Amino acid sequence: MTKSLRFPALCLVFFSLALALFSCAAIAEETRQSATGEDPSGLRVMTFNIRYNNPKDGADAWPNRIDMVADRIRQSADVVGLQEARQEQIQDLAGRLDEYQWFGVGRDDGQQGGEFCPIFYRADRLKLLETKVAWLSETPDVPGSKSWDAAITRLMTMVKFRDQKSGGVFWMINTHFDHRGPQSRIESAKIIRTTAQQFAADYPVVVTGDFNCLPDSRPYQIITDDDDASLLADARTITQTPHRGPDSTWSGFREVEDGRRIDFIFVTSDVQVRRHVTFGDQVGGRFPSDHLPVVAAIRFAPR
């Protein structure tokens, strides 16, 4: 009796394993399609606050998250604006993402000091044409400067790219607003908007970042000014297909808190958003960061 049952039981085990593998593959394919918009020529733009390297984070400390962060970038982004990246974290990612190159400077001194807002990009997809850096202060050309009620020095990284698939040229701005100073966030929003307006005279513009403010806040309203909606729009509000993922970009490493959407991708009116996704998935019960990565699959409309 025992022998006669062994073969069917073994078959059941193998069938269950095959079903699990098939399900994982299906989920992976759905994730890929969600991020690309099922459009081979679409450009996948990501914003991702990767949380600075803090040993006090325990099980969520950077050494335990490096591979999760690198995998998410590789799977879902042609170009990504990172926030809170320190020099050692950038080197860790660069060592795992051979197909990417990057540009950025440390906010403390314009070189290696402090956190970066680097932009990583696939070298086989995008060609870097020009770079700029400015500080979110009353003296934007002075490295390490800060103004108003900012608790910490803040900057923006700007890169001009050519998309080698479509031939389109665009500017990308990546930033991280202050977490404490409300006036600093308002003034920073004005700087971002003015800069985008200057670039938009000639090229499409994409803005990524952790803005430390909600959609009903004054900084958000300045960036997406209803009086001139043709300049910048929240990619989520103009996506051609329904948004996928949580209504939040914050987890604090524990759980996704509804309504905490503080990481955004903004685009000018000559950028079409095919899909918009916020990834809230975990690996082994852990989040890659305390923020969730956001991806917009875009195409450039004729000017």
Coordinates of C-alpha atoms in Angstrom, one line a residue, residues 10-293:
L10 CA 5.9 12.3 -5.9
C11 CA 4.1 13.4 -9.1
L12 CA 2.0 15.8 -7.0
V13 CA 5.2 17.3 -5.5
F14 CA 6.7 17.8 -9.0
F15 CA 3.5 19.2 -10.3
S16 CA 3.3 21.8 -7.5
L17 CA 6.9 22.8 -8.0
A18 CA 6.3 23.3 -11.8
L19 CA 3.2 25.3 -11.1
A20 CA 5.0 27.6 -8.6
L21 CA 7.8 28.2 -11.2
F22 CA 5.3 29.0 -13.9
S23 CA 3.5 31.4 -11.6
C24 CA 6.8 33.2 -10.7
A25 CA 7.6 33.5 -14.4
A26 CA 4.2 34.9 -15.2
I27 CA 4.5 37.5 -12.4
A28 CA 8.0 38.5 -13.7
E29 CA 6.6 38.9 -17.2
E30 CA 3.6 40.9 -15.9
T31 CA 6.1 43.2 -14.0
R32 CA 8.2 43.7 -17.1
Q33 CA 5.2 44.6 -19.2
S34 CA 3.8 46.9 -16.5
A35 CA 7.1 48.8 -16.5
T36 CA 7.6 49.0 -20.3
G37 CA 4.0 49.5 -21.2
E38 CA 4.4 46.6 -23.7
D39 CA 6.2 49.2 -25.9
P40 CA 9.7 48.2 -27.1
S41 CA 10.5 51.7 -28.0
G42 CA 9.2 53.2 -24.8
L43 CA 11.8 54.6 -22.4
R44 CA 11.5 53.4 -18.7
V45 CA 12.2 56.3 -16.3
M46 CA 12.5 55.5 -12.6
T47 CA 12.8 57.5 -9.4
F48 CA 14.1 55.6 -6.4
N49 CA 15.2 56.8 -2.9
I50 CA 17.5 54.0 -1.9
R51 CA 18.0 55.1 1.7
Y52 CA 21.4 56.1 2.8
N53 CA 23.9 53.6 4.2
N54 CA 23.0 53.5 7.9
P55 CA 24.4 50.6 9.9
K56 CA 21.7 51.3 12.6
D57 CA 19.1 50.0 10.1
G58 CA 19.9 46.4 11.3
A59 CA 18.4 43.8 9.0
D60 CA 17.5 46.6 6.6
A61 CA 21.0 48.0 6.4
W62 CA 22.5 48.7 3.0
P63 CA 24.6 45.5 2.7
N64 CA 21.4 43.4 3.0
R65 CA 19.6 45.4 0.3
I66 CA 22.2 46.0 -2.4
D67 CA 21.2 43.2 -4.6
M68 CA 17.5 43.9 -4.3
V69 CA 18.0 47.5 -5.3
A70 CA 20.3 46.5 -8.2
D71 CA 17.8 43.9 -9.4
R72 CA 14.9 46.3 -9.4
I73 CA 16.9 48.9 -11.4
R74 CA 18.1 46.3 -14.0
Q75 CA 14.6 44.8 -14.4
S76 CA 12.6 48.1 -14.6
A77 CA 14.7 51.1 -15.7
D78 CA 16.5 52.5 -18.7
V79 CA 17.3 55.6 -16.7
V80 CA 16.9 56.2 -12.9
G81 CA 17.2 59.1 -10.6
L82 CA 18.4 58.0 -7.2
Q83 CA 18.3 59.8 -3.9
E84 CA 20.3 59.4 -0.7
A85 CA 23.0 57.6 -2.5
R86 CA 26.4 57.8 -0.9
Q87 CA 29.7 57.3 -2.7
E88 CA 30.1 53.7 -1.4
Q89 CA 26.5 52.8 -2.4
I90 CA 27.1 54.2 -5.9
Q91 CA 30.2 52.1 -6.3
D92 CA 28.3 49.0 -5.0
L93 CA 25.6 49.5 -7.6
A94 CA 28.0 50.4 -10.4
G95 CA 29.8 47.1 -9.7
R96 CA 26.6 45.2 -10.2
L97 CA 25.1 47.2 -13.0
D98 CA 27.8 46.8 -15.7
E99 CA 25.4 47.9 -18.4
Y100 CA 24.8 51.3 -16.8
Q101 CA 26.8 54.4 -16.5
W102 CA 26.1 57.3 -14.1
F103 CA 26.7 61.0 -13.3
G104 CA 26.4 62.9 -10.1
V105 CA 28.3 64.8 -7.4
G106 CA 28.2 64.8 -3.6
R107 CA 26.0 67.6 -2.2
D108 CA 28.5 68.7 0.5
D109 CA 31.3 69.8 -1.7
G110 CA 30.4 69.1 -5.4
Q111 CA 32.8 66.2 -5.4
Q112 CA 32.5 63.1 -3.2
G113 CA 31.2 64.4 0.1
G114 CA 27.7 63.6 1.4
E115 CA 24.8 62.2 -0.4
F116 CA 24.4 62.2 -4.2
C117 CA 21.4 62.5 -6.5
P118 CA 23.0 60.5 -9.2
I119 CA 21.4 59.5 -12.5
F120 CA 22.1 55.9 -13.7
Y121 CA 21.4 55.1 -17.4
R122 CA 21.8 52.2 -19.8
A123 CA 24.7 53.1 -22.0
D124 CA 23.4 51.1 -24.9
R125 CA 20.2 53.1 -24.9
L126 CA 21.1 56.6 -23.9
K127 CA 24.0 58.8 -24.9
L128 CA 25.0 61.5 -22.4
L129 CA 25.4 64.9 -24.1
E130 CA 25.7 67.4 -21.3
T131 CA 25.6 67.6 -17.5
K132 CA 24.9 70.3 -14.9
V133 CA 24.6 70.5 -11.1
A134 CA 23.0 73.3 -9.0
W135 CA 22.3 73.6 -5.3
L136 CA 18.7 74.4 -4.1
S137 CA 19.7 77.6 -2.4
E138 CA 20.0 81.3 -3.0
T139 CA 23.5 80.7 -4.4
P140 CA 22.9 77.7 -6.6
D141 CA 26.5 77.7 -8.1
V142 CA 28.1 77.5 -4.6
P143 CA 28.8 73.8 -3.7
G144 CA 27.4 72.9 -0.3
S145 CA 25.2 76.0 0.0
K146 CA 21.8 76.0 1.7
S147 CA 19.2 78.6 2.4
W148 CA 15.8 79.4 3.9
D149 CA 14.9 76.8 6.6
A150 CA 16.6 73.8 5.0
A151 CA 18.0 71.4 7.5
I152 CA 20.4 69.9 5.0
T153 CA 22.2 70.9 1.8
R154 CA 20.1 70.0 -1.2
L155 CA 20.9 69.9 -4.9
M156 CA 19.6 68.9 -8.4
T157 CA 21.5 66.8 -11.0
M158 CA 20.7 67.6 -14.6
V159 CA 21.7 65.5 -17.6
K160 CA 20.9 66.0 -21.3
F161 CA 20.5 62.7 -23.2
R162 CA 20.0 61.4 -26.7
D163 CA 17.7 58.3 -26.9
Q164 CA 19.6 56.1 -29.3
K165 CA 16.4 54.2 -30.2
S166 CA 14.1 57.1 -31.1
G167 CA 16.8 59.8 -31.7
G168 CA 15.0 62.1 -29.3
V169 CA 17.0 64.5 -27.1
F170 CA 15.7 65.4 -23.6
W171 CA 16.8 66.8 -20.3
M172 CA 16.4 64.9 -17.0
I173 CA 16.4 66.6 -13.6
N174 CA 16.8 64.6 -10.4
T175 CA 16.5 66.0 -6.9
H176 CA 15.7 65.5 -3.3
F177 CA 13.8 68.2 -1.4
D178 CA 14.4 69.0 2.3
H179 CA 12.6 66.9 4.8
R180 CA 12.1 69.6 7.5
G181 CA 12.0 73.1 5.9
P182 CA 8.6 73.9 4.4
Q183 CA 9.9 77.2 3.0
S184 CA 12.9 75.4 1.5
R185 CA 10.6 73.0 -0.3
I186 CA 8.5 75.9 -1.7
E187 CA 11.6 77.7 -3.0
S188 CA 13.1 74.5 -4.3
A189 CA 9.9 73.9 -6.3
K190 CA 10.3 77.3 -7.9
I191 CA 13.9 76.5 -8.9
I192 CA 12.9 73.2 -10.4
R193 CA 10.0 74.8 -12.3
T194 CA 12.2 77.7 -13.6
T195 CA 14.9 75.3 -14.7
A196 CA 12.5 73.0 -16.4
Q197 CA 11.0 76.0 -18.2
Q198 CA 14.4 77.0 -19.5
F199 CA 15.2 73.5 -20.8
A200 CA 11.6 73.1 -22.2
A201 CA 12.2 75.9 -24.7
D202 CA 14.2 73.4 -26.8
Y203 CA 13.7 69.9 -25.4
P204 CA 11.3 67.6 -23.5
V205 CA 12.0 67.5 -19.8
V206 CA 11.6 64.7 -17.2
V207 CA 11.9 65.5 -13.5
T208 CA 12.4 62.8 -10.9
G209 CA 12.8 63.0 -7.2
D210 CA 11.9 62.5 -3.6
F211 CA 10.0 65.8 -3.0
N212 CA 9.0 65.2 0.7
C213 CA 5.6 66.6 0.0
L214 CA 2.1 65.3 -0.9
P215 CA 0.0 66.1 -4.1
D216 CA -2.1 68.6 -2.1
S217 CA 1.0 70.6 -1.0
R218 CA 2.2 74.0 -2.1
P219 CA 5.5 72.7 -3.7
Y220 CA 3.6 70.2 -5.8
Q221 CA 1.2 72.9 -6.9
I222 CA 4.0 75.2 -7.9
I223 CA 5.6 72.4 -10.0
T224 CA 2.3 71.5 -11.7
D225 CA 0.9 75.1 -11.8
D226 CA -2.6 74.9 -13.1
D227 CA -2.1 78.3 -14.7
D228 CA 0.5 76.8 -17.0
A229 CA -0.4 73.1 -17.1
S230 CA 1.5 72.8 -20.4
L231 CA 4.8 72.9 -18.6
L232 CA 5.0 70.0 -16.1
A233 CA 2.5 67.3 -15.2
D234 CA 2.6 64.5 -12.7
A235 CA 3.2 61.4 -14.9
R236 CA 0.7 59.4 -12.8
T237 CA -2.2 61.9 -13.6
I238 CA -1.6 61.7 -17.4
T239 CA -0.8 58.0 -17.9
Q240 CA -2.6 56.4 -20.8
T241 CA -3.4 53.3 -18.8
P242 CA -4.5 53.0 -15.2
H243 CA -1.7 53.4 -12.6
R244 CA -0.4 50.1 -11.2
G245 CA 0.7 49.5 -7.6
P246 CA 0.2 51.2 -4.2
D247 CA -1.2 54.7 -3.7
S248 CA 2.0 55.5 -1.7
T249 CA 5.7 55.6 -2.1
W250 CA 6.7 55.1 1.5
S251 CA 7.0 52.0 3.6
G252 CA 9.5 52.8 6.3
F253 CA 10.8 49.2 5.7
R254 CA 7.7 48.0 7.5
E255 CA 4.5 48.4 5.5
V256 CA 3.2 50.6 2.8
E257 CA 1.3 53.6 4.3
D258 CA -1.6 54.6 2.0
G259 CA -1.6 58.2 0.9
R260 CA 2.1 58.8 1.5
R261 CA 2.9 59.6 -2.1
I262 CA 6.1 61.8 -2.0
D263 CA 8.2 60.5 -4.8
F264 CA 7.2 61.7 -8.3
I265 CA 8.0 61.8 -12.0
F266 CA 7.0 65.0 -13.7
V267 CA 7.1 65.5 -17.5
T268 CA 6.6 68.3 -20.0
S269 CA 3.6 68.2 -22.4
D270 CA 5.7 66.8 -25.2
V271 CA 6.2 63.6 -23.2
Q272 CA 3.6 60.8 -23.5
V273 CA 3.2 58.5 -20.5
R274 CA 2.2 55.0 -21.5
R275 CA 2.3 53.4 -18.1
H276 CA 2.9 54.4 -14.5
V277 CA 3.9 51.8 -11.9
T278 CA 4.8 51.9 -8.2
F279 CA 6.5 48.7 -7.1
G280 CA 5.5 47.6 -3.6
D281 CA 6.9 44.1 -3.7
Q282 CA 9.2 42.6 -1.1
V283 CA 12.0 40.0 -1.4
G284 CA 12.1 37.5 1.5
G285 CA 9.7 39.7 3.5
R286 CA 12.0 42.8 3.1
F287 CA 11.6 46.0 1.1
P288 CA 14.6 47.1 -1.0
S289 CA 14.3 50.6 0.6
D290 CA 12.1 52.6 2.9
H291 CA 10.7 54.3 -0.3
L292 CA 9.1 52.5 -3.2
P293 CA 10.5 52.8 -6.7

